[in-house]
Amino acid sequence: MSEIPSSDAKKKTICYIGNFFFPDGNAAGIRVRSNGRLFRKLGFETFYIGLTQDETAISRDGSFEVSDDGFRYQCLSYPTGLGGWIRFRKKLHFVTRQLEALNPSAIVVYGSLSSSVFSFFLYRWARKRHLTVITDCVDWLAGGVGGRLFRVAKRLDTEFQKRIVNAQADGVVTVSSYLQTYYRSRDCLTVVIPPLFTGTERSGTTKPQSGFSSRPIQLYYAGFPFAVGRGQIERRDFKDRLDSAIESLSACTEYDFEFNIFGVTKSMYLDAVPEHESLLEALSSRIIFHGKVSNSVALASLRRSDYVLLIRDVNKMTSAGFPSKIAEAVGMSIPVITTRTSDLEEYIEHGETGWLTDVSPDQDYSAVLREVLNQGSDRALEMGENCARSRPFSEDRFVDRVRVFFDKLGILE
């Protein structure tokens, strides 16, 4: 552990605050850590105040832990129950005391440590002290699923955060051009930083050629395509159309493939999509559900895969966000098969580092899957080598973009 380096003078220091599990407990933790490495290239030291569900990791005395790559961080308790999300003053007091000691050049706020009201009061506190506030906005989620009261409350909280609170920041880091266009319309200074991946957190190697063509083509998916434990869910509420991927693969059984699914179990899937029970029975040797596993297990499977398969609809949620699993795959030299959503066309070269397809109105992607499967594993290996050369999500590609953004904010001195 380490103490806060107290000083009366502002240093080139950034404090990242929000609902991420640092250093790499979730996709949000990986994003903010990658951004911290990007800021480091511009001479900034980044501190983190995030959340944890591990009671033993909660920061209680104000000291910082140190990550293996030298970032100092603290973890506050993850809110539980409605009251945990509503009550924020204790967290706000803790955070503002840390900021007073750190005296950073800027704070970057990712979501909120509790409700959007926390962010509102944090911004107001920072504004009174002429502290530069930057929002890191990576999505615009729908109201979700659950009881009507929960959905209404979630929707109001999201809209207040995205429309009111975020727009009051001095600058907005967005993950997509969709969000950049929105915040520019609100006269906000913006910059787009997609999910970055350099392999530091999760290094991988190019797949070995020995025996590579003799096994089924390996397709991979990891994530939570829908809210689990909610029973049958409307398809419009799916974040990832895993159902469409499975249906389309069911029409490609003339090819030898395996589709490994991580995150949800078969029973979880059938709770949401019960009509697929007989389909999964017929594909039992080809569609394999692994459920929730450790990162090391999932990544070992990813390294052995030929392609990551991700199907999404085009809607506000998918246009505003950006699939971090795509950046992770390409960063590990795994080409992708995916629909044209968000800004993927800016980073994925069709036929070279991945296969891009338009969203099908009838949710049938069997034609593109047949085209890919017909080319075999050797083609996937070639495309993986293209991914390794292109490195579209490398931090180095975004240094100049962020330098201009920081200069306009007046913190690059």
Tab-separated table of N, CA, C and O in Angstrom, residues 108-184:
chain	number	residue	atom	x	y	z
A	108	VAL	N	-11.428	12.046	-14.230
A	108	VAL	CA	-12.184	11.387	-15.290
A	108	VAL	C	-13.222	10.504	-14.601
A	108	VAL	O	-12.873	9.667	-13.767
A	109	VAL	N	-14.483	10.703	-14.934
A	109	VAL	CA	-15.575	10.003	-14.265
A	109	VAL	C	-16.197	8.991	-15.225
A	109	VAL	O	-16.685	9.358	-16.298
A	110	TYR	N	-16.151	7.728	-14.832
A	110	TYR	CA	-16.702	6.632	-15.620
A	110	TYR	C	-17.968	6.157	-14.920
A	110	TYR	O	-17.899	5.523	-13.866
A	111	GLY	N	-19.119	6.475	-15.465
A	111	GLY	CA	-20.365	6.089	-14.820
A	111	GLY	C	-20.469	6.734	-13.452
A	111	GLY	O	-20.219	7.931	-13.286
A	112	SER	N	-20.813	5.939	-12.435
A	112	SER	CA	-20.964	6.488	-11.100
A	112	SER	C	-20.690	5.415	-10.059
A	112	SER	O	-20.938	4.233	-10.292
A	113	LEU	N	-20.173	5.846	-8.908
A	113	LEU	CA	-19.953	4.926	-7.803
A	113	LEU	C	-21.258	4.510	-7.138
A	113	LEU	O	-21.290	3.557	-6.367
A	114	SER	N	-22.324	5.235	-7.405
A	114	SER	CA	-23.654	4.837	-6.933
A	114	SER	C	-24.661	5.234	-8.007
A	114	SER	O	-24.608	4.706	-9.102
A	115	SER	N	-25.556	6.162	-7.716
A	115	SER	CA	-26.499	6.626	-8.728
A	115	SER	C	-25.928	7.840	-9.454
A	115	SER	O	-24.868	8.362	-9.102
A	116	SER	N	-26.643	8.301	-10.464
A	116	SER	CA	-26.208	9.473	-11.214
A	116	SER	C	-26.158	10.720	-10.335
A	116	SER	O	-25.440	11.679	-10.646
A	117	VAL	N	-26.898	10.718	-9.236
A	117	VAL	CA	-26.893	11.869	-8.329
A	117	VAL	C	-25.506	12.043	-7.708
A	117	VAL	O	-25.058	13.165	-7.461
A	118	PHE	N	-24.804	10.939	-7.460
A	118	PHE	CA	-23.426	11.015	-6.970
A	118	PHE	C	-22.582	11.840	-7.933
A	118	PHE	O	-21.836	12.745	-7.526
A	119	SER	N	-22.658	11.507	-9.226
A	119	SER	CA	-21.881	12.229	-10.233
A	119	SER	C	-22.260	13.704	-10.274
A	119	SER	O	-21.402	14.583	-10.418
A	120	PHE	N	-23.559	13.986	-10.143
A	120	PHE	CA	-24.030	15.370	-10.183
A	120	PHE	C	-23.369	16.197	-9.075
A	120	PHE	O	-22.853	17.288	-9.315
A	121	PHE	N	-23.353	15.668	-7.856
A	121	PHE	CA	-22.762	16.414	-6.751
A	121	PHE	C	-21.234	16.433	-6.828
A	121	PHE	O	-20.608	17.410	-6.409
A	122	LEU	N	-20.627	15.382	-7.367
A	122	LEU	CA	-19.176	15.391	-7.554
A	122	LEU	C	-18.774	16.468	-8.563
A	122	LEU	O	-17.813	17.207	-8.348
A	123	TYR	N	-19.529	16.576	-9.655
A	123	TYR	CA	-19.236	17.602	-10.652
A	123	TYR	C	-19.383	18.991	-10.043
A	123	TYR	O	-18.581	19.895	-10.297
A	124	ARG	N	-20.436	19.174	-9.254
A	124	ARG	CA	-20.661	20.482	-8.643
A	124	ARG	C	-19.525	20.832	-7.684
A	124	ARG	O	-19.052	21.975	-7.651
A	125	TRP	N	-19.060	19.850	-6.905
A	125	TRP	CA	-17.924	20.057	-6.001
A	125	TRP	C	-16.679	20.451	-6.788
A	125	TRP	O	-15.952	21.378	-6.407
A	126	ALA	N	-16.418	19.743	-7.892
A	126	ALA	CA	-15.224	20.018	-8.691
A	126	ALA	C	-15.289	21.392	-9.346
A	126	ALA	O	-14.287	22.111	-9.431
A	127	ARG	N	-16.483	21.773	-9.806
A	127	ARG	CA	-16.637	23.060	-10.479
A	127	ARG	C	-16.331	24.215	-9.530
A	127	ARG	O	-15.714	25.217	-9.926
A	128	LYS	N	-16.732	24.095	-8.293
A	128	LYS	CA	-16.468	25.160	-7.313
A	128	LYS	C	-14.977	25.325	-7.069
A	128	LYS	O	-14.518	26.402	-6.665
A	129	ARG	N	-14.216	24.261	-7.317
A	129	ARG	CA	-12.773	24.297	-7.072
A	129	ARG	C	-11.975	24.420	-8.357
A	129	ARG	O	-10.766	24.233	-8.367
A	130	HIS	N	-12.677	24.715	-9.455
A	130	HIS	CA	-12.039	24.917	-10.760
A	130	HIS	C	-11.197	23.711	-11.170
A	130	HIS	O	-10.110	23.854	-11.755
A	131	LEU	N	-11.709	22.530	-10.846
A	131	LEU	CA	-11.048	21.284	-11.201
A	131	LEU	C	-11.653	20.758	-12.499
A	131	LEU	O	-12.871	20.621	-12.618
A	132	THR	N	-10.805	20.471	-13.474
A	132	THR	CA	-11.274	19.987	-14.769
A	132	THR	C	-11.941	18.623	-14.623
A	132	THR	O	-11.375	17.699	-14.027
A	133	VAL	N	-13.151	18.507	-15.179
A	133	VAL	CA	-13.914	17.259	-15.115
A	133	VAL	C	-14.085	16.699	-16.519
A	133	VAL	O	-14.522	17.406	-17.437
A	134	ILE	N	-13.738	15.427	-16.686
A	134	ILE	CA	-13.895	14.719	-17.956
A	134	ILE	C	-14.812	13.525	-17.721
A	134	ILE	O	-14.645	12.787	-16.744
A	135	THR	N	-15.783	13.337	-18.581
A	135	THR	CA	-16.645	12.160	-18.536
A	135	THR	C	-16.129	11.118	-19.516
A	135	THR	O	-15.762	11.460	-20.639
A	136	ASP	N	-16.092	9.869	-19.089
A	136	ASP	CA	-15.792	8.754	-19.990
A	136	ASP	C	-17.099	8.013	-20.207
A	136	ASP	O	-17.580	7.285	-19.334
A	137	CYS	N	-17.707	8.210	-21.371
A	137	CYS	CA	-19.031	7.652	-21.670
A	137	CYS	C	-18.882	6.530	-22.697
A	137	CYS	O	-18.427	6.768	-23.824
A	138	VAL	N	-19.272	5.317	-22.306
A	138	VAL	CA	-19.025	4.158	-23.164
A	138	VAL	C	-20.302	3.464	-23.634
A	138	VAL	O	-20.224	2.476	-24.362
A	139	ASP	N	-21.467	3.950	-23.223
A	139	ASP	CA	-22.697	3.275	-23.632
A	139	ASP	C	-23.889	4.190	-23.402
A	139	ASP	O	-23.776	5.281	-22.848
A	140	TRP	N	-25.028	3.716	-23.868
A	140	TRP	CA	-26.309	4.346	-23.550
A	140	TRP	C	-27.319	3.217	-23.491
A	140	TRP	O	-28.005	2.909	-24.457
A	141	LEU	N	-27.360	2.583	-22.341
A	141	LEU	CA	-28.156	1.371	-22.198
A	141	LEU	C	-29.645	1.680	-22.101
A	141	LEU	O	-30.039	2.765	-21.680
A	142	ALA	N	-30.434	0.689	-22.468
A	142	ALA	CA	-31.886	0.817	-22.341
A	142	ALA	C	-32.267	0.636	-20.876
A	142	ALA	O	-31.429	0.457	-20.004
A	143	GLY	N	-33.541	0.651	-20.600
A	143	GLY	CA	-34.011	0.557	-19.234
A	143	GLY	C	-33.773	-0.792	-18.581
A	143	GLY	O	-33.890	-0.934	-17.380
A	144	GLY	N	-33.420	-1.809	-19.382
A	144	GLY	CA	-33.153	-3.127	-18.817
A	144	GLY	C	-34.429	-3.912	-18.593
A	144	GLY	O	-35.506	-3.566	-19.065
A	145	VAL	N	-34.272	-4.986	-17.855
A	145	VAL	CA	-35.417	-5.859	-17.578
A	145	VAL	C	-35.638	-5.933	-16.080
A	145	VAL	O	-34.789	-5.544	-15.290
A	146	GLY	N	-36.796	-6.444	-15.709
A	146	GLY	CA	-37.140	-6.519	-14.292
A	146	GLY	C	-38.518	-5.934	-14.069
A	146	GLY	O	-39.289	-5.706	-15.012
A	147	GLY	N	-38.826	-5.659	-12.821
A	147	GLY	CA	-40.113	-5.071	-12.498
A	147	GLY	C	-40.266	-3.685	-13.083
A	147	GLY	O	-39.273	-3.006	-13.387
A	148	ARG	N	-41.505	-3.264	-13.213
A	148	ARG	CA	-41.756	-1.976	-13.856
A	148	ARG	C	-41.110	-0.829	-13.089
A	148	ARG	O	-40.511	0.076	-13.688
A	149	LEU	N	-41.191	-0.860	-11.769
A	149	LEU	CA	-40.598	0.203	-10.957
A	149	LEU	C	-39.098	0.261	-11.163
A	149	LEU	O	-38.521	1.342	-11.307
A	150	PHE	N	-38.452	-0.919	-11.182
A	150	PHE	CA	-37.006	-0.950	-11.406
A	150	PHE	C	-36.654	-0.374	-12.774
A	150	PHE	O	-35.709	0.405	-12.913
A	151	ARG	N	-37.390	-0.783	-13.794
A	151	ARG	CA	-37.081	-0.325	-15.149
A	151	ARG	C	-37.257	1.177	-15.286
A	151	ARG	O	-36.462	1.849	-15.933
A	152	VAL	N	-38.293	1.714	-14.675
A	152	VAL	CA	-38.508	3.166	-14.722
A	152	VAL	C	-37.386	3.894	-13.993
A	152	VAL	O	-36.822	4.872	-14.497
A	153	ALA	N	-37.024	3.402	-12.804
A	153	ALA	CA	-35.956	4.043	-12.030
A	153	ALA	C	-34.622	3.977	-12.778
A	153	ALA	O	-33.873	4.966	-12.830
A	154	LYS	N	-34.328	2.826	-13.374
A	154	LYS	CA	-33.085	2.664	-14.128
A	154	LYS	C	-33.055	3.589	-15.333
A	154	LYS	O	-32.019	4.218	-15.625
A	155	ARG	N	-34.164	3.694	-16.014
A	155	ARG	CA	-34.229	4.558	-17.198
A	155	ARG	C	-34.025	6.023	-16.805
A	155	ARG	O	-33.266	6.759	-17.472
A	156	LEU	N	-34.670	6.465	-15.745
A	156	LEU	CA	-34.516	7.854	-15.300
A	156	LEU	C	-33.084	8.146	-14.877
A	156	LEU	O	-32.527	9.205	-15.200
A	157	ASP	N	-32.464	7.197	-14.175
A	157	ASP	CA	-31.084	7.370	-13.733
A	157	ASP	C	-30.143	7.469	-14.928
A	157	ASP	O	-29.251	8.328	-14.974
A	158	THR	N	-30.350	6.600	-15.906
A	158	THR	CA	-29.505	6.610	-17.109
A	158	THR	C	-29.664	7.907	-17.887
A	158	THR	O	-28.675	8.535	-18.297
A	159	GLU	N	-30.902	8.327	-18.102
A	159	GLU	CA	-31.136	9.539	-18.889
A	159	GLU	C	-30.574	10.775	-18.183
A	159	GLU	O	-30.014	11.669	-18.823
A	160	PHE	N	-30.697	10.830	-16.867
A	160	PHE	CA	-30.145	11.968	-16.117
A	160	PHE	C	-28.626	11.990	-16.233
A	160	PHE	O	-28.017	13.051	-16.437
A	161	GLN	N	-27.999	10.816	-16.137
A	161	GLN	CA	-26.538	10.735	-16.261
A	161	GLN	C	-26.084	11.152	-17.658
A	161	GLN	O	-25.175	11.979	-17.810
A	162	LYS	N	-26.702	10.587	-18.690
A	162	LYS	CA	-26.231	10.813	-20.054
A	162	LYS	C	-26.585	12.209	-20.572
A	162	LYS	O	-25.754	12.861	-21.227
A	163	ARG	N	-27.792	12.671	-20.297
A	163	ARG	CA	-28.248	13.924	-20.890
A	163	ARG	C	-27.863	15.158	-20.074
A	163	ARG	O	-27.536	16.197	-20.651
A	164	ILE	N	-27.882	15.047	-18.769
A	164	ILE	CA	-27.686	16.223	-17.913
A	164	ILE	C	-26.282	16.253	-17.316
A	164	ILE	O	-25.512	17.188	-17.546
A	165	VAL	N	-25.940	15.206	-16.573
A	165	VAL	CA	-24.678	15.221	-15.834
A	165	VAL	C	-23.475	15.216	-16.779
A	165	VAL	O	-22.582	16.062	-16.663
A	166	ASN	N	-23.432	14.281	-17.704
A	166	ASN	CA	-22.279	14.186	-18.601
A	166	ASN	C	-22.043	15.465	-19.388
A	166	ASN	O	-20.902	15.872	-19.630
A	167	ALA	N	-23.134	16.112	-19.794
A	167	ALA	CA	-23.010	17.319	-20.617
A	167	ALA	C	-22.458	18.502	-19.836
A	167	ALA	O	-22.076	19.522	-20.431
A	168	GLN	N	-22.379	18.387	-18.505
A	168	GLN	CA	-21.829	19.468	-17.697
A	168	GLN	C	-20.316	19.356	-17.524
A	168	GLN	O	-19.685	20.235	-16.943
A	169	ALA	N	-19.731	18.287	-18.029
A	169	ALA	CA	-18.286	18.099	-17.918
A	169	ALA	C	-17.551	19.077	-18.835
A	169	ALA	O	-18.112	19.605	-19.805
A	170	ASP	N	-16.275	19.289	-18.538
A	170	ASP	CA	-15.448	20.142	-19.392
A	170	ASP	C	-15.109	19.434	-20.697
A	170	ASP	O	-14.891	20.085	-21.725
A	171	GLY	N	-15.052	18.127	-20.671
A	171	GLY	CA	-14.770	17.345	-21.867
A	171	GLY	C	-15.379	15.968	-21.734
A	171	GLY	O	-15.594	15.477	-20.617
A	172	VAL	N	-15.658	15.338	-22.872
A	172	VAL	CA	-16.273	14.011	-22.868
A	172	VAL	C	-15.442	13.072	-23.731
A	172	VAL	O	-15.239	13.321	-24.919
A	173	VAL	N	-14.944	12.005	-23.108
A	173	VAL	CA	-14.328	10.911	-23.848
A	173	VAL	C	-15.451	9.953	-24.225
A	173	VAL	O	-16.186	9.480	-23.349
A	174	THR	N	-15.613	9.680	-25.495
A	174	THR	CA	-16.659	8.759	-25.935
A	174	THR	C	-16.020	7.532	-26.560
A	174	THR	O	-14.864	7.546	-26.985
A	175	VAL	N	-16.803	6.462	-26.633
A	175	VAL	CA	-16.301	5.224	-27.197
A	175	VAL	C	-16.720	5.057	-28.652
A	175	VAL	O	-16.258	4.145	-29.337
A	176	SER	N	-17.583	5.961	-29.148
A	176	SER	CA	-18.118	5.820	-30.507
A	176	SER	C	-18.441	7.178	-31.098
A	176	SER	O	-18.631	8.169	-30.379
A	177	SER	N	-18.530	7.214	-32.428
A	177	SER	CA	-18.891	8.459	-33.109
A	177	SER	C	-20.348	8.825	-32.834
A	177	SER	O	-20.714	10.005	-32.879
A	178	TYR	N	-21.186	7.823	-32.546
A	178	TYR	CA	-22.592	8.097	-32.194
A	178	TYR	C	-22.647	8.990	-30.962
A	178	TYR	O	-23.352	10.011	-30.941
A	179	LEU	N	-21.920	8.626	-29.917
A	179	LEU	CA	-21.900	9.429	-28.702
A	179	LEU	C	-21.199	10.765	-28.930
A	179	LEU	O	-21.604	11.787	-28.380
A	180	GLN	N	-20.149	10.756	-29.734
A	180	GLN	CA	-19.462	12.012	-30.013
A	180	GLN	C	-20.403	13.005	-30.697
A	180	GLN	O	-20.433	14.188	-30.342
A	181	THR	N	-21.179	12.537	-31.660
A	181	THR	CA	-22.128	13.412	-32.353
A	181	THR	C	-23.139	13.989	-31.373
A	181	THR	O	-23.470	15.187	-31.421
A	182	TYR	N	-23.633	13.147	-30.453
A	182	TYR	CA	-24.610	13.644	-29.481
A	182	TYR	C	-23.998	14.728	-28.594
A	182	TYR	O	-24.594	15.807	-28.421
A	183	TYR	N	-22.829	14.488	-28.034
A	183	TYR	CA	-22.261	15.460	-27.094
A	183	TYR	C	-21.723	16.701	-27.804
A	183	TYR	O	-21.711	17.788	-27.223
A	184	ARG	N	-21.335	16.558	-29.044
A	184	ARG	CA	-20.988	17.756	-29.807
A	184	ARG	C	-22.222	18.633	-30.006
A	184	ARG	O	-22.120	19.864	-29.998
